[in-house]
Amino acid sequence: MLLSEQDQFLSYNGEVLVFQLSKPKHAEGAADKTMNLCVRRMVFNRDTKLFVQKSSGVFNMRASHSKVEMICCSCVTDSRTGIILPCILMKQKKRNNVKYFLLLLHSSNQFEPSFYFKLDYELKEDIRLFAGPSLLWRHANKLFYISSNSCMVQSAPVQLSAVVWTGEIVGEGTVVLGIRTACLPETEDSDGFSISDRAIWGSEFFGYVIQTQKMLTGTCFMPHAYSRVVSSVYVCKSERLKKQLRISLVAITHKNQLIWFQNGVPKGVCELPYEKPCSVIPALTSSNDLLFVVCFASGNSCAVQRRDSLQVASKWQKVKCVLVDDFIGSGSEQLLLLFKDDSNTDVLSTFKITDLGEVNYANGVSYKHDDPATEGLQENGLLTVRALETRLQAGWTSVRELQQHLGLQKRVILESCRALIDLVEERTHILPNSKEVKCRRWDRSPLNSAKPFEGLVSLWDDVENPPDSLTKETSLVSEVPEHFTEELWQRVVGDSLVVGVKLTESFYMSLSDVSLSLVMDQDFSLISPIIKCQSKIIKLNKAFSALAVSSSQIEPPPKKIKLDLHSKNDLKKAFPRRSSGIQLDGAKTVTAVTSLSPLLAFHRVCCVVLLHARKQSHQNDSLQQSKKVTVRCGKILLSLEDISNGRYSVKMLRDNSYCTGSMEDILAVLAVSVRFSFQIVSCDCTLTPIRSWLLGEMECTPFKECQDKLFCHKAGNVHGTVFHWALKNPFEGVLTIFCRNLTVLFQCLHSLTRVLPPNCSIKLRRSGSKGLLTEQLVLALEKEMFTLKKSLFLKETRAENSLTWGNESGKKMSNAPLASLLDTEEGVQQFRKKLQKEREESMQSMNQTMSGALYQKIALEIAEAQLSSDMIVWRLA
């Protein structure tokens, strides 16, 4: 950012950094040999609606007989740690020698000198700071650059007349976009070109990769005819599809236009309100709008909105500086306009914060410079958006009601079909009761409501008091829903057969200890029909956020992705909160994995799939009691011919930048894999290389159906490995590896350790998420408490029965008057016997015993419950 005034402004993590040069105060007659570079961190206070100073720092420089100036400042990535830091380019001129040095500003307000170099001329044209930190400039139509790694000035073998952009492009590295004189064809007569042809074809747009010294053709950025009029460019998105570079960018021209280019083709154009545009800055606001802020040489600025077309949304005059960041801490970006005010010396006294929507803060701003037509356009646009949102909500309600109606029709048709089948098979049909039967929720619909559908009223007369047998049969059927499964599928992965059953969410929530078993339907007398298999429960998250416009600079996202157009649909209307961008699947899948080769010996096998679980029910004491249930899910047919034809094979193919595997294929791969989770922590370096390692060296692509998991396409043993990388913060993350065996795991870890920082720690995590284990611990402790209460209840019942029996035996004696018993010797003896018997009964009630079998059963139940809870506590530790 280049400013004509002495002060420099820079936005960094929602703060405004103000850099100023000042001379220290000396005593009279003392020589002035030092210069101070001061920085002030200013943050916006939403209560006072003013900027307040958070902290400050000072850097002292020797300036004896020399002149010190600030040239420019920008936020760049430190190549040593991967952290983005503010960087300032300083110039110190002494006679004919010019010295330049770069300073990095840390969070503690300490300045760190990065490198310096000397030149025999001054830098004046196309000065750019980029990652490293590195610096490039143009001098005498030549390109020069220097980085902190080499600390030597290097010259690029290109001739150019202007540099319009510098940044990172996917798969290339640091790229410089510029304009140079075109080389006309030697076969053509140079005198044969007209003046207009020379104006168009005399210059060309090109790209130069600094790391590899590679030249990029300008046609992948924009048509050749635009190269002469372009003055500045901002690359919004870069990607590679089928080894072809695809670029989306905006460019401002000398003709006072802003043009949107996509893959080298112009897609939109907007006439700018002022002349001589200088630079363009993008901003993603809370109102889901992508704005381009254009600054002009006259000190004016405007914001261009990109929706269906490009149009000027607002414009301002007498603007000293425009910054883009999240200044109010809402999770989205706003524009900070610093206006010129000669009457006030404070640099942040006259400003305006806006996102052209609901956010609007101003201080000391005269609104006479705002265009009234623009304000009206902005207000009309806001009203239009609200009206469209209301219509969309009404449309969603209509769709939801239509789905409810279709669900009711489907239930009626299904019930009629069951009645017809029962009639044909001469069975008694159980009519649904309108008070008991409720329609299933339409789980697959993203517009479903939280309430169930209306009760289904049968087409026949309901029986008020049904017979006992009919009531009992209905209660048994109601324990298991009619449609508890959504899908039954099978896949072949290597030498394993994977069978999956997709259960509805409502049915699954009432179960525990769920597993599958496979039973052969044929009558084999010599072998057991039960097939040995291993069951797993898998629930995937369907991630739908995708980058349509990404940041041109590769960096860890501290708060958000800068230009994520698709994820902007997840922004709430109230800007302080943002949705997660993850959609949970409405069902859970239970899988069974068994060896395939023994089944192929029968050439053709038909297996029945059974679901085993414990169904939980609440008793009067609010404690859960479960009982075992076994449900038939359906049949699968397996033949050697189908396997040879690849009918049930897993298909994982590359489609552009995704892996086109179905949800069943993904579940099958995860079912046969072993899961390992590693917690990776780095103290002083970011973990950005892990993402690059997955996409680069391991050749991973995200699943189209489940984009948070990556499939490895690399040839060799690691092919087919699935990765999941969850970054908690730039310095800590969890890497989950789904691999076939330990050999593949060790190969992946060996490759990973080569790209991680040397002081990075890797810790193996125990299986199970914290939330799931906590829920299991609660259920286990509840079961343990129920078991203890059950054992105490049995003991108390036996004691009460014993006391009751004793009291009944002596009831006749207690009814006799006490005085009459003590009159005779026989009565005294009888009273003694009664007292001795009551004493023995009291001692027997205090020392209650039980049978050895009952005690063994109770002790075993208590031990199993305590072992289950202790195992979960160990996994949580």
Short mmCIF file of N, CA, C and O in Angstrom, two decimals, residues 41-140:
data_model
loop_
_atom_site.label_atom_id
_atom_site.label_comp_id
_atom_site.label_asym_id
_atom_site.label_seq_id
_atom_site.Cartn_x
_atom_site.Cartn_y
_atom_site.Cartn_z
N ARG A 41 -1.38 0.24 17.65
CA ARG A 41 -2.44 -0.72 17.32
C ARG A 41 -3.77 -0.14 17.78
O ARG A 41 -4.01 0.03 18.97
N MET A 42 -4.64 0.14 16.83
CA MET A 42 -5.93 0.76 17.10
C MET A 42 -7.04 -0.27 16.87
O MET A 42 -7.05 -0.97 15.84
N VAL A 43 -7.96 -0.36 17.81
CA VAL A 43 -9.12 -1.25 17.69
C VAL A 43 -10.39 -0.43 17.82
O VAL A 43 -10.42 0.61 18.49
N PHE A 44 -11.45 -0.91 17.18
CA PHE A 44 -12.72 -0.18 17.19
C PHE A 44 -13.55 -0.60 18.39
O PHE A 44 -13.76 -1.79 18.64
N ASN A 45 -14.01 0.39 19.16
CA ASN A 45 -14.88 0.19 20.31
C ASN A 45 -16.32 0.41 19.88
O ASN A 45 -16.70 1.53 19.51
N ARG A 46 -17.13 -0.65 19.91
CA ARG A 46 -18.50 -0.54 19.42
C ARG A 46 -19.40 0.24 20.37
O ARG A 46 -20.48 0.67 19.98
N ASP A 47 -18.96 0.40 21.63
CA ASP A 47 -19.76 1.19 22.58
C ASP A 47 -19.59 2.69 22.34
O ASP A 47 -20.56 3.42 22.22
N THR A 48 -18.32 3.12 22.26
CA THR A 48 -18.06 4.54 22.01
C THR A 48 -18.06 4.89 20.54
O THR A 48 -18.06 6.07 20.17
N LYS A 49 -18.03 3.85 19.66
CA LYS A 49 -18.00 4.03 18.21
C LYS A 49 -16.79 4.85 17.77
O LYS A 49 -16.84 5.66 16.85
N LEU A 50 -15.66 4.62 18.46
CA LEU A 50 -14.41 5.28 18.14
C LEU A 50 -13.28 4.26 18.17
O LEU A 50 -13.40 3.19 18.75
N PHE A 51 -12.16 4.64 17.53
CA PHE A 51 -10.95 3.81 17.58
C PHE A 51 -10.15 4.20 18.82
O PHE A 51 -9.92 5.40 19.08
N VAL A 52 -9.73 3.17 19.57
CA VAL A 52 -8.92 3.40 20.77
C VAL A 52 -7.61 2.65 20.60
O VAL A 52 -7.53 1.64 19.90
N GLN A 53 -6.57 3.15 21.25
CA GLN A 53 -5.25 2.54 21.14
C GLN A 53 -5.17 1.33 22.05
O GLN A 53 -5.42 1.41 23.25
N LYS A 54 -4.79 0.19 21.48
CA LYS A 54 -4.64 -1.05 22.23
C LYS A 54 -3.23 -1.18 22.79
O LYS A 54 -3.05 -1.54 23.95
N SER A 55 -2.22 -0.92 21.97
CA SER A 55 -0.82 -1.01 22.41
C SER A 55 0.02 -0.22 21.42
O SER A 55 -0.48 0.28 20.40
N SER A 56 1.32 -0.14 21.70
CA SER A 56 2.22 0.60 20.82
C SER A 56 3.62 0.01 20.93
O SER A 56 3.93 -0.75 21.85
N GLY A 57 4.48 0.39 19.98
CA GLY A 57 5.85 -0.07 19.96
C GLY A 57 6.74 0.94 19.23
O GLY A 57 6.25 1.75 18.44
N VAL A 58 8.06 0.86 19.51
CA VAL A 58 9.01 1.82 18.94
C VAL A 58 10.24 1.06 18.46
O VAL A 58 10.69 0.10 19.11
N PHE A 59 10.76 1.47 17.29
CA PHE A 59 12.00 0.92 16.76
C PHE A 59 12.95 2.08 16.50
O PHE A 59 12.62 3.02 15.76
N ASN A 60 14.14 2.04 17.13
CA ASN A 60 15.12 3.12 17.02
C ASN A 60 16.09 2.84 15.87
O ASN A 60 16.57 1.72 15.72
N MET A 61 16.38 3.88 15.08
CA MET A 61 17.30 3.77 13.95
C MET A 61 18.29 4.92 14.01
O MET A 61 17.94 6.06 14.37
N ARG A 62 19.54 4.60 13.64
CA ARG A 62 20.57 5.64 13.56
C ARG A 62 20.40 6.39 12.25
O ARG A 62 20.33 5.80 11.17
N ALA A 63 20.28 7.69 12.35
CA ALA A 63 20.02 8.51 11.17
C ALA A 63 20.97 9.70 11.09
O ALA A 63 20.58 10.82 10.77
N SER A 64 22.22 9.44 11.40
CA SER A 64 23.22 10.51 11.35
C SER A 64 23.52 10.89 9.90
O SER A 64 23.94 10.04 9.10
N HIS A 65 23.27 12.13 9.53
CA HIS A 65 23.53 12.66 8.19
C HIS A 65 22.82 11.85 7.10
O HIS A 65 23.34 11.67 6.01
N SER A 66 21.66 11.31 7.42
CA SER A 66 20.91 10.53 6.44
C SER A 66 19.42 10.82 6.62
O SER A 66 18.97 11.27 7.68
N LYS A 67 18.68 10.49 5.58
CA LYS A 67 17.24 10.71 5.57
C LYS A 67 16.54 9.36 5.55
O LYS A 67 16.83 8.52 4.71
N VAL A 68 15.63 9.16 6.50
CA VAL A 68 14.91 7.90 6.64
C VAL A 68 13.47 8.10 6.20
O VAL A 68 12.82 9.08 6.60
N GLU A 69 12.96 7.17 5.38
CA GLU A 69 11.59 7.23 4.89
C GLU A 69 10.95 5.85 4.93
O GLU A 69 11.64 4.83 4.84
N MET A 70 9.61 5.85 5.07
CA MET A 70 8.83 4.62 4.89
C MET A 70 8.37 4.56 3.44
O MET A 70 7.76 5.50 2.94
N ILE A 71 8.63 3.44 2.79
CA ILE A 71 8.25 3.28 1.38
C ILE A 71 6.87 2.65 1.26
O ILE A 71 5.95 3.20 0.64
N CYS A 72 6.65 1.48 1.85
CA CYS A 72 5.36 0.81 1.79
C CYS A 72 5.29 -0.22 2.90
O CYS A 72 6.30 -0.53 3.55
N CYS A 73 4.10 -0.75 3.12
CA CYS A 73 3.90 -1.79 4.13
C CYS A 73 2.81 -2.73 3.63
O CYS A 73 1.93 -2.35 2.86
N SER A 74 2.88 -3.99 4.09
CA SER A 74 1.92 -5.00 3.69
C SER A 74 2.02 -6.18 4.65
O SER A 74 2.99 -6.30 5.40
N CYS A 75 1.00 -7.06 4.62
CA CYS A 75 1.01 -8.27 5.42
C CYS A 75 1.50 -9.42 4.56
O CYS A 75 0.91 -9.72 3.51
N VAL A 76 2.59 -10.07 4.98
CA VAL A 76 3.20 -11.14 4.20
C VAL A 76 3.41 -12.35 5.10
O VAL A 76 3.39 -12.26 6.32
N THR A 77 3.64 -13.51 4.48
CA THR A 77 3.87 -14.75 5.21
C THR A 77 5.35 -14.93 5.51
O THR A 77 6.18 -14.82 4.61
N ASP A 78 5.65 -15.17 6.77
CA ASP A 78 7.03 -15.48 7.18
C ASP A 78 7.32 -16.92 6.79
O ASP A 78 6.69 -17.86 7.29
N SER A 79 8.27 -17.13 5.89
CA SER A 79 8.57 -18.48 5.39
C SER A 79 9.13 -19.39 6.46
O SER A 79 9.08 -20.61 6.33
N ARG A 80 9.62 -18.86 7.54
CA ARG A 80 10.19 -19.69 8.61
C ARG A 80 9.10 -20.37 9.43
O ARG A 80 9.26 -21.51 9.88
N THR A 81 7.99 -19.69 9.67
CA THR A 81 6.93 -20.21 10.55
C THR A 81 5.59 -20.36 9.85
O THR A 81 4.71 -21.05 10.36
N GLY A 82 5.40 -19.74 8.70
CA GLY A 82 4.10 -19.78 8.02
C GLY A 82 3.10 -18.81 8.59
O GLY A 82 1.93 -18.84 8.21
N ILE A 83 3.50 -17.92 9.51
CA ILE A 83 2.60 -16.95 10.12
C ILE A 83 2.63 -15.65 9.32
O ILE A 83 3.69 -15.20 8.87
N ILE A 84 1.45 -15.05 9.13
CA ILE A 84 1.35 -13.77 8.41
C ILE A 84 1.69 -12.64 9.39
O ILE A 84 1.09 -12.55 10.48
N LEU A 85 2.62 -11.79 9.01
CA LEU A 85 3.07 -10.70 9.85
C LEU A 85 3.10 -9.41 9.05
O LEU A 85 3.30 -9.42 7.83
N PRO A 86 2.91 -8.25 9.71
CA PRO A 86 3.09 -6.96 9.02
C PRO A 86 4.56 -6.75 8.66
O PRO A 86 5.46 -7.08 9.44
N CYS A 87 4.78 -6.20 7.47
CA CYS A 87 6.14 -5.97 6.97
C CYS A 87 6.23 -4.54 6.46
O CYS A 87 5.32 -4.06 5.77
N ILE A 88 7.34 -3.84 6.79
CA ILE A 88 7.53 -2.45 6.40
C ILE A 88 8.84 -2.33 5.65
O ILE A 88 9.87 -2.86 6.08
N LEU A 89 8.82 -1.66 4.51
CA LEU A 89 10.01 -1.37 3.72
C LEU A 89 10.48 0.04 4.05
O LEU A 89 9.73 1.01 3.89
N MET A 90 11.74 0.15 4.52
CA MET A 90 12.32 1.44 4.91
C MET A 90 13.45 1.81 3.95
O MET A 90 14.12 0.93 3.38
N LYS A 91 13.65 3.12 3.80
CA LYS A 91 14.74 3.64 2.96
C LYS A 91 15.58 4.61 3.77
O LYS A 91 15.04 5.48 4.47
N GLN A 92 16.89 4.45 3.67
CA GLN A 92 17.83 5.34 4.34
C GLN A 92 18.82 5.85 3.30
O GLN A 92 19.62 5.08 2.77
N LYS A 93 18.75 7.14 3.01
CA LYS A 93 19.57 7.74 1.96
C LYS A 93 20.66 8.61 2.60
O LYS A 93 20.38 9.49 3.41
N LYS A 94 21.91 8.33 2.18
CA LYS A 94 23.06 9.09 2.67
C LYS A 94 23.96 9.41 1.49
O LYS A 94 24.57 8.51 0.92
N ARG A 95 23.97 10.67 1.13
CA ARG A 95 24.67 11.15 -0.06
C ARG A 95 24.17 10.37 -1.28
O ARG A 95 23.00 10.43 -1.61
N ASN A 96 25.07 9.66 -1.98
CA ASN A 96 24.67 8.94 -3.19
C ASN A 96 24.31 7.48 -2.94
O ASN A 96 23.91 6.78 -3.88
N ASN A 97 24.47 7.03 -1.72
CA ASN A 97 24.16 5.64 -1.40
C ASN A 97 22.74 5.55 -0.82
O ASN A 97 22.35 6.37 0.01
N VAL A 98 22.02 4.54 -1.30
CA VAL A 98 20.65 4.31 -0.83
C VAL A 98 20.59 2.91 -0.23
O VAL A 98 20.92 1.93 -0.90
N LYS A 99 20.17 2.83 1.02
CA LYS A 99 20.07 1.57 1.73
C LYS A 99 18.59 1.28 2.02
O LYS A 99 17.86 2.13 2.53
N TYR A 100 18.17 0.05 1.70
CA TYR A 100 16.79 -0.39 1.96
C TYR A 100 16.84 -1.57 2.93
O TYR A 100 17.72 -2.44 2.83
N PHE A 101 15.88 -1.60 3.86
CA PHE A 101 15.80 -2.73 4.79
C PHE A 101 14.33 -3.00 5.12
O PHE A 101 13.50 -2.08 5.12
N LEU A 102 14.04 -4.27 5.41
CA LEU A 102 12.69 -4.74 5.72
C LEU A 102 12.59 -5.07 7.20
O LEU A 102 13.49 -5.69 7.78
N LEU A 103 11.47 -4.66 7.81
CA LEU A 103 11.19 -4.93 9.22
C LEU A 103 9.92 -5.75 9.34
O LEU A 103 8.92 -5.46 8.66
N LEU A 104 9.95 -6.76 10.22
CA LEU A 104 8.77 -7.55 10.54
C LEU A 104 8.27 -7.15 11.92
O LEU A 104 9.05 -6.99 12.86
N LEU A 105 6.96 -6.98 12.05
CA LEU A 105 6.35 -6.60 13.32
C LEU A 105 5.66 -7.81 13.92
O LEU A 105 4.77 -8.40 13.31
N HIS A 106 6.06 -8.18 15.15
CA HIS A 106 5.46 -9.32 15.85
C HIS A 106 4.32 -8.86 16.75
O HIS A 106 4.11 -7.66 16.96
N SER A 107 3.59 -9.84 17.31
CA SER A 107 2.43 -9.50 18.14
C SER A 107 2.82 -8.78 19.42
O SER A 107 1.99 -8.10 20.02
N SER A 108 4.08 -8.91 19.84
CA SER A 108 4.55 -8.21 21.04
C SER A 108 5.01 -6.79 20.72
O SER A 108 5.62 -6.15 21.58
N ASN A 109 4.73 -6.30 19.52
CA ASN A 109 5.13 -4.96 19.06
C ASN A 109 6.65 -4.81 18.96
O ASN A 109 7.17 -3.69 19.01
N GLN A 110 7.34 -5.93 18.81
CA GLN A 110 8.78 -5.90 18.60
C GLN A 110 9.06 -5.95 17.10
O GLN A 110 8.52 -6.79 16.38
N PHE A 111 9.93 -5.07 16.62
CA PHE A 111 10.35 -5.04 15.22
C PHE A 111 11.56 -5.95 15.04
O PHE A 111 12.52 -5.88 15.82
N GLU A 112 11.53 -6.76 14.01
CA GLU A 112 12.64 -7.66 13.70
C GLU A 112 13.19 -7.31 12.32
O GLU A 112 12.48 -7.41 11.32
N PRO A 113 14.45 -6.87 12.24
CA PRO A 113 15.05 -6.63 10.91
C PRO A 113 15.19 -7.94 10.14
O PRO A 113 15.75 -8.91 10.64
N SER A 114 14.66 -7.97 8.94
CA SER A 114 14.71 -9.20 8.14
C SER A 114 15.97 -9.22 7.27
O SER A 114 16.77 -10.15 7.38
N PHE A 115 16.16 -8.25 6.40
CA PHE A 115 17.37 -8.15 5.59
C PHE A 115 17.47 -6.72 5.06
O PHE A 115 16.53 -5.93 5.15
N TYR A 116 18.65 -6.42 4.50
CA TYR A 116 18.85 -5.10 3.91
C TYR A 116 19.69 -5.27 2.65
O TYR A 116 20.36 -6.28 2.44
N PHE A 117 19.67 -4.23 1.81
CA PHE A 117 20.47 -4.23 0.59
C PHE A 117 20.70 -2.78 0.17
O PHE A 117 19.95 -1.87 0.58
N LYS A 118 21.71 -2.57 -0.64
CA LYS A 118 22.08 -1.23 -1.08
C LYS A 118 21.99 -1.13 -2.60
O LYS A 118 22.29 -2.09 -3.31
N LEU A 119 21.58 0.02 -3.09
CA LEU A 119 21.46 0.28 -4.52
C LEU A 119 22.06 1.64 -4.82
O LEU A 119 22.18 2.51 -3.93
N ASP A 120 22.42 1.83 -6.08
CA ASP A 120 22.91 3.14 -6.50
C ASP A 120 21.81 3.97 -7.15
O ASP A 120 22.08 4.98 -7.78
N TYR A 121 20.56 3.55 -6.98
CA TYR A 121 19.41 4.31 -7.47
C TYR A 121 18.26 4.10 -6.49
O TYR A 121 18.30 3.24 -5.61
N GLU A 122 17.22 4.89 -6.63
CA GLU A 122 16.08 4.81 -5.73
C GLU A 122 14.94 4.02 -6.37
O GLU A 122 14.73 4.07 -7.58
N LEU A 123 14.21 3.28 -5.53
CA LEU A 123 13.05 2.51 -5.99
C LEU A 123 11.86 3.44 -6.16
O LEU A 123 11.47 4.15 -5.22
N LYS A 124 11.29 3.43 -7.36
CA LYS A 124 10.16 4.32 -7.64
C LYS A 124 9.01 3.63 -8.34
O LYS A 124 7.87 4.09 -8.26
N GLU A 125 9.24 2.53 -9.04
CA GLU A 125 8.22 1.95 -9.90
C GLU A 125 7.87 0.53 -9.48
O GLU A 125 8.76 -0.31 -9.28
N ASP A 126 6.56 0.27 -9.34
CA ASP A 126 6.00 -1.07 -9.13
C ASP A 126 6.72 -1.82 -8.02
O ASP A 126 7.30 -2.89 -8.22
N ILE A 127 6.68 -1.28 -6.81
CA ILE A 127 7.30 -1.91 -5.65
C ILE A 127 6.26 -2.82 -5.00
O ILE A 127 5.16 -2.40 -4.67
N ARG A 128 6.61 -4.10 -4.81
CA ARG A 128 5.68 -5.09 -4.27
C ARG A 128 6.35 -5.92 -3.18
O ARG A 128 7.49 -6.38 -3.35
N LEU A 129 5.65 -6.13 -2.06
CA LEU A 129 6.07 -7.03 -1.00
C LEU A 129 5.26 -8.32 -1.12
O LEU A 129 4.05 -8.29 -1.35
N PHE A 130 5.93 -9.48 -0.95
CA PHE A 130 5.22 -10.75 -1.00
C PHE A 130 5.88 -11.73 -0.03
O PHE A 130 6.78 -11.36 0.73
N ALA A 131 5.41 -12.98 -0.03
CA ALA A 131 5.77 -13.97 0.98
C ALA A 131 7.27 -14.18 1.03
O ALA A 131 7.95 -14.19 0.01
N GLY A 132 7.77 -14.37 2.23
CA GLY A 132 9.19 -14.63 2.44
C GLY A 132 9.74 -14.12 3.76
O GLY A 132 10.18 -14.91 4.56
N PRO A 133 9.81 -12.79 4.00
CA PRO A 133 9.36 -11.72 3.12
C PRO A 133 10.29 -11.53 1.93
O PRO A 133 11.49 -11.79 2.02
N SER A 134 9.70 -11.08 0.83
CA SER A 134 10.45 -10.82 -0.39
C SER A 134 9.99 -9.49 -0.97
O SER A 134 8.91 -8.99 -0.64
N LEU A 135 10.82 -8.94 -1.84
CA LEU A 135 10.54 -7.64 -2.44
C LEU A 135 10.90 -7.70 -3.91
O LEU A 135 11.91 -8.28 -4.30
N LEU A 136 10.04 -7.10 -4.75
CA LEU A 136 10.37 -6.96 -6.16
C LEU A 136 10.04 -5.53 -6.60
O LEU A 136 9.19 -4.86 -6.01
N TRP A 137 10.71 -5.10 -7.64
CA TRP A 137 10.48 -3.78 -8.18
C TRP A 137 10.88 -3.77 -9.66
O TRP A 137 11.50 -4.71 -10.17
N ARG A 138 10.49 -2.70 -10.32
CA ARG A 138 10.82 -2.52 -11.74
C ARG A 138 11.71 -1.29 -11.88
O ARG A 138 11.44 -0.24 -11.29
N HIS A 139 12.77 -1.46 -12.66
CA HIS A 139 13.71 -0.36 -12.91
C HIS A 139 14.26 -0.50 -14.32
O HIS A 139 14.77 -1.57 -14.70
N ALA A 140 14.13 0.54 -15.11
CA ALA A 140 14.63 0.55 -16.50
C ALA A 140 14.02 -0.61 -17.29
O ALA A 140 14.74 -1.30 -18.03
#
